[in-house]
PDB file of C-alpha atoms in Angstrom:
ATOM      1  CA  UNK A  27     -21.663 -28.436   5.810  1.00  0.00           C
ATOM      2  CA  UNK A  28     -18.640 -30.594   6.651  1.00  0.00           C
ATOM      3  CA  UNK A  29     -16.094 -27.890   5.890  1.00  0.00           C
ATOM      4  CA  UNK A  30     -15.305 -27.172   9.557  1.00  0.00           C
ATOM      5  CA  UNK A  31     -15.046 -30.819  10.592  1.00  0.00           C
ATOM      6  CA  UNK A  32     -11.623 -32.283  11.151  1.00  0.00           C
ATOM      7  CA  UNK A  33     -11.882 -35.534   9.269  1.00  0.00           C
ATOM      8  CA  UNK A  34      -8.868 -37.664   8.509  1.00  0.00           C
ATOM      9  CA  UNK A  35     -10.549 -40.291   6.355  1.00  0.00           C
ATOM     10  CA  UNK A  36     -14.005 -41.344   5.191  1.00  0.00           C
ATOM     11  CA  UNK A  37     -15.171 -44.956   5.397  1.00  0.00           C
ATOM     12  CA  UNK A  38     -18.462 -46.203   4.009  1.00  0.00           C
ATOM     13  CA  UNK A  39     -20.267 -49.394   4.965  1.00  0.00           C
ATOM     14  CA  UNK A  40     -21.040 -51.100   1.653  1.00  0.00           C
ATOM     15  CA  UNK A  41     -24.491 -52.589   1.354  1.00  0.00           C
ATOM     16  CA  UNK A  42     -27.443 -51.700   3.576  1.00  0.00           C
ATOM     17  CA  UNK A  43     -27.318 -50.908   7.288  1.00  0.00           C
ATOM     18  CA  UNK A  44     -30.267 -50.901   9.673  1.00  0.00           C
ATOM     19  CA  UNK A  45     -30.546 -47.147  10.322  1.00  0.00           C
ATOM     20  CA  UNK A  46     -32.675 -47.714  13.411  1.00  0.00           C
ATOM     21  CA  UNK A  47     -29.279 -48.002  15.082  1.00  0.00           C
ATOM     22  CA  UNK A  48     -28.102 -44.883  16.823  1.00  0.00           C
ATOM     23  CA  UNK A  49     -24.652 -43.802  18.016  1.00  0.00           C
ATOM     24  CA  UNK A  50     -23.854 -46.852  20.138  1.00  0.00           C
ATOM     25  CA  UNK A  51     -25.041 -49.377  17.548  1.00  0.00           C
ATOM     26  CA  UNK A  52     -23.150 -47.716  14.702  1.00  0.00           C
ATOM     27  CA  UNK A  53     -20.014 -47.286  16.831  1.00  0.00           C
ATOM     28  CA  UNK A  54     -20.196 -51.000  17.657  1.00  0.00           C
ATOM     29  CA  UNK A  55     -20.281 -51.824  13.925  1.00  0.00           C
ATOM     30  CA  UNK A  56     -17.219 -49.648  13.368  1.00  0.00           C
ATOM     31  CA  UNK A  57     -15.332 -51.283  16.228  1.00  0.00           C
ATOM     32  CA  UNK A  58     -16.441 -54.909  15.938  1.00  0.00           C
ATOM     33  CA  UNK A  59     -17.147 -55.419  12.221  1.00  0.00           C
ATOM     34  CA  UNK A  60     -14.702 -52.966  10.667  1.00  0.00           C
ATOM     35  CA  UNK A  61     -11.946 -53.359  13.290  1.00  0.00           C
ATOM     36  CA  UNK A  62     -11.575 -49.547  13.297  1.00  0.00           C
ATOM     37  CA  UNK A  63     -11.571 -47.018  16.124  1.00  0.00           C
ATOM     38  CA  UNK A  64     -14.898 -45.137  16.342  1.00  0.00           C
ATOM     39  CA  UNK A  65     -13.134 -42.517  18.509  1.00  0.00           C
ATOM     40  CA  UNK A  66     -10.828 -41.508  15.647  1.00  0.00           C
ATOM     41  CA  UNK A  67     -11.503 -38.361  13.650  1.00  0.00           C
ATOM     42  CA  UNK A  68     -12.732 -40.400  10.658  1.00  0.00           C
ATOM     43  CA  UNK A  69     -16.216 -40.200   9.195  1.00  0.00           C
ATOM     44  CA  UNK A  70     -18.178 -43.460   9.059  1.00  0.00           C
ATOM     45  CA  UNK A  71     -21.071 -43.436   6.594  1.00  0.00           C
ATOM     46  CA  UNK A  72     -24.016 -45.858   6.540  1.00  0.00           C
ATOM     47  CA  UNK A  73     -26.926 -46.174   4.101  1.00  0.00           C
ATOM     48  CA  UNK A  74     -30.345 -47.826   4.325  1.00  0.00           C
ATOM     49  CA  UNK A  75     -31.669 -50.575   2.036  1.00  0.00           C
ATOM     50  CA  UNK A  76     -33.676 -48.162  -0.172  1.00  0.00           C
ATOM     51  CA  UNK A  77     -30.553 -45.958  -0.645  1.00  0.00           C
ATOM     52  CA  UNK A  78     -32.429 -42.772   0.208  1.00  0.00           C
ATOM     53  CA  UNK A  79     -31.090 -42.202   3.747  1.00  0.00           C
ATOM     54  CA  UNK A  80     -27.602 -41.839   5.227  1.00  0.00           C
ATOM     55  CA  UNK A  81     -26.219 -41.674   8.735  1.00  0.00           C
ATOM     56  CA  UNK A  82     -22.734 -40.330   9.338  1.00  0.00           C
ATOM     57  CA  UNK A  83     -20.922 -41.024  12.620  1.00  0.00           C
ATOM     58  CA  UNK A  84     -18.082 -38.751  13.742  1.00  0.00           C
ATOM     59  CA  UNK A  85     -16.205 -38.420  17.037  1.00  0.00           C
ATOM     60  CA  UNK A  86     -15.339 -34.847  18.047  1.00  0.00           C
ATOM     61  CA  UNK A  87     -13.012 -34.534  21.090  1.00  0.00           C
ATOM     62  CA  UNK A  88     -15.716 -35.164  23.745  1.00  0.00           C
ATOM     63  CA  UNK A  89     -18.684 -36.716  21.989  1.00  0.00           C
ATOM     64  CA  UNK A  90     -20.194 -38.171  18.864  1.00  0.00           C
ATOM     65  CA  UNK A  91     -21.908 -36.335  16.048  1.00  0.00           C
ATOM     66  CA  UNK A  92     -24.607 -38.274  14.234  1.00  0.00           C
ATOM     67  CA  UNK A  93     -25.634 -36.685  10.939  1.00  0.00           C
ATOM     68  CA  UNK A  94     -28.748 -37.856   9.126  1.00  0.00           C
ATOM     69  CA  UNK A  95     -29.619 -37.124   5.499  1.00  0.00           C
ATOM     70  CA  UNK A  96     -32.847 -38.101   3.784  1.00  0.00           C
ATOM     71  CA  UNK A  97     -33.421 -37.536   0.094  1.00  0.00           C
ATOM     72  CA  UNK A  98     -36.907 -36.454  -0.891  1.00  0.00           C
ATOM     73  CA  UNK A  99     -36.317 -37.573  -4.468  1.00  0.00           C
ATOM     74  CA  UNK A 100     -33.612 -39.778  -5.953  1.00  0.00           C
ATOM     75  CA  UNK A 101     -31.145 -42.254  -4.493  1.00  0.00           C
ATOM     76  CA  UNK A 102     -27.565 -42.277  -3.313  1.00  0.00           C
ATOM     77  CA  UNK A 103     -25.085 -44.028  -5.593  1.00  0.00           C
ATOM     78  CA  UNK A 104     -24.260 -46.589  -2.910  1.00  0.00           C
ATOM     79  CA  UNK A 105     -22.063 -49.647  -3.494  1.00  0.00           C
ATOM     80  CA  UNK A 106     -23.663 -53.020  -2.890  1.00  0.00           C
ATOM     81  CA  UNK A 107     -22.013 -55.773  -0.927  1.00  0.00           C
ATOM     82  CA  UNK A 108     -18.256 -55.506  -1.285  1.00  0.00           C
ATOM     83  CA  UNK A 109     -15.257 -55.153   0.913  1.00  0.00           C
ATOM     84  CA  UNK A 110     -16.458 -53.276   3.957  1.00  0.00           C
ATOM     85  CA  UNK A 111     -15.538 -50.686   4.907  1.00  0.00           C
ATOM     86  CA  UNK A 112     -14.617 -48.902   1.734  1.00  0.00           C
ATOM     87  CA  UNK A 113     -12.233 -45.971   2.178  1.00  0.00           C
ATOM     88  CA  UNK A 114     -13.120 -43.027  -0.057  1.00  0.00           C
ATOM     89  CA  UNK A 115     -11.623 -39.588  -0.579  1.00  0.00           C
ATOM     90  CA  UNK A 116     -13.169 -36.363   0.669  1.00  0.00           C
ATOM     91  CA  UNK A 117     -13.927 -35.505  -2.944  1.00  0.00           C
ATOM     92  CA  UNK A 118     -15.783 -38.800  -3.466  1.00  0.00           C
ATOM     93  CA  UNK A 119     -17.677 -38.137  -0.226  1.00  0.00           C
ATOM     94  CA  UNK A 120     -18.867 -34.764  -1.562  1.00  0.00           C
ATOM     95  CA  UNK A 121     -19.946 -36.404  -4.819  1.00  0.00           C
ATOM     96  CA  UNK A 122     -21.828 -39.064  -2.863  1.00  0.00           C
ATOM     97  CA  UNK A 123     -23.748 -36.446  -0.870  1.00  0.00           C
ATOM     98  CA  UNK A 124     -24.620 -34.630  -4.101  1.00  0.00           C
ATOM     99  CA  UNK A 125     -26.079 -37.819  -5.566  1.00  0.00           C
ATOM    100  CA  UNK A 126     -23.270 -38.287  -8.062  1.00  0.00           C
ATOM    101  CA  UNK A 127     -21.371 -41.515  -8.701  1.00  0.00           C
ATOM    102  CA  UNK A 128     -18.273 -41.739  -6.519  1.00  0.00           C
ATOM    103  CA  UNK A 129     -16.176 -42.895  -9.466  1.00  0.00           C
ATOM    104  CA  UNK A 130     -16.570 -39.981 -11.861  1.00  0.00           C
ATOM    105  CA  UNK A 131     -15.089 -40.635 -15.286  1.00  0.00           C
ATOM    106  CA  UNK A 132     -13.973 -37.033 -15.578  1.00  0.00           C
ATOM    107  CA  UNK A 133     -13.805 -33.924 -13.497  1.00  0.00           C
ATOM    108  CA  UNK A 134     -11.575 -30.924 -13.107  1.00  0.00           C
ATOM    109  CA  UNK A 135      -8.108 -32.024 -12.180  1.00  0.00           C
ATOM    110  CA  UNK A 136      -6.712 -30.878  -8.850  1.00  0.00           C
ATOM    111  CA  UNK A 137      -3.977 -28.311  -9.363  1.00  0.00           C
ATOM    112  CA  UNK A 138      -1.282 -27.660  -6.818  1.00  0.00           C
ATOM    113  CA  UNK A 139      -0.345 -24.126  -7.824  1.00  0.00           C
ATOM    114  CA  UNK A 140       2.709 -22.682  -6.161  1.00  0.00           C
ATOM    115  CA  UNK A 141       3.301 -19.345  -7.913  1.00  0.00           C
ATOM    116  CA  UNK A 142       0.882 -16.594  -8.890  1.00  0.00           C
ATOM    117  CA  UNK A 143       3.235 -14.508 -11.038  1.00  0.00           C
TER     118      UNK A 143
END
């Protein structure tokens, strides 16, 4: 789903966020609370109190994208109150969307292959 997006970094808002907020409210959180630029190419991810809904804010050259994901069963492995925002890798972001813990104890190691033969 996010494979065609140009995203430099992913930041998540630890703890719950009021998801009644739309683009302007979430962009204001990014700018005022996080001291980050909502017009950057970063992804900013917010979760509700029940941990079953996410909103993802992303600026794309002339407007915002606002993605919304609701789980029908299960919860997101979302960090409670901590340093906000928390910068995560693209790999951790994929794990988060799949319902997996962001801090996997083991996974396949990334290989930077340079030669086939």
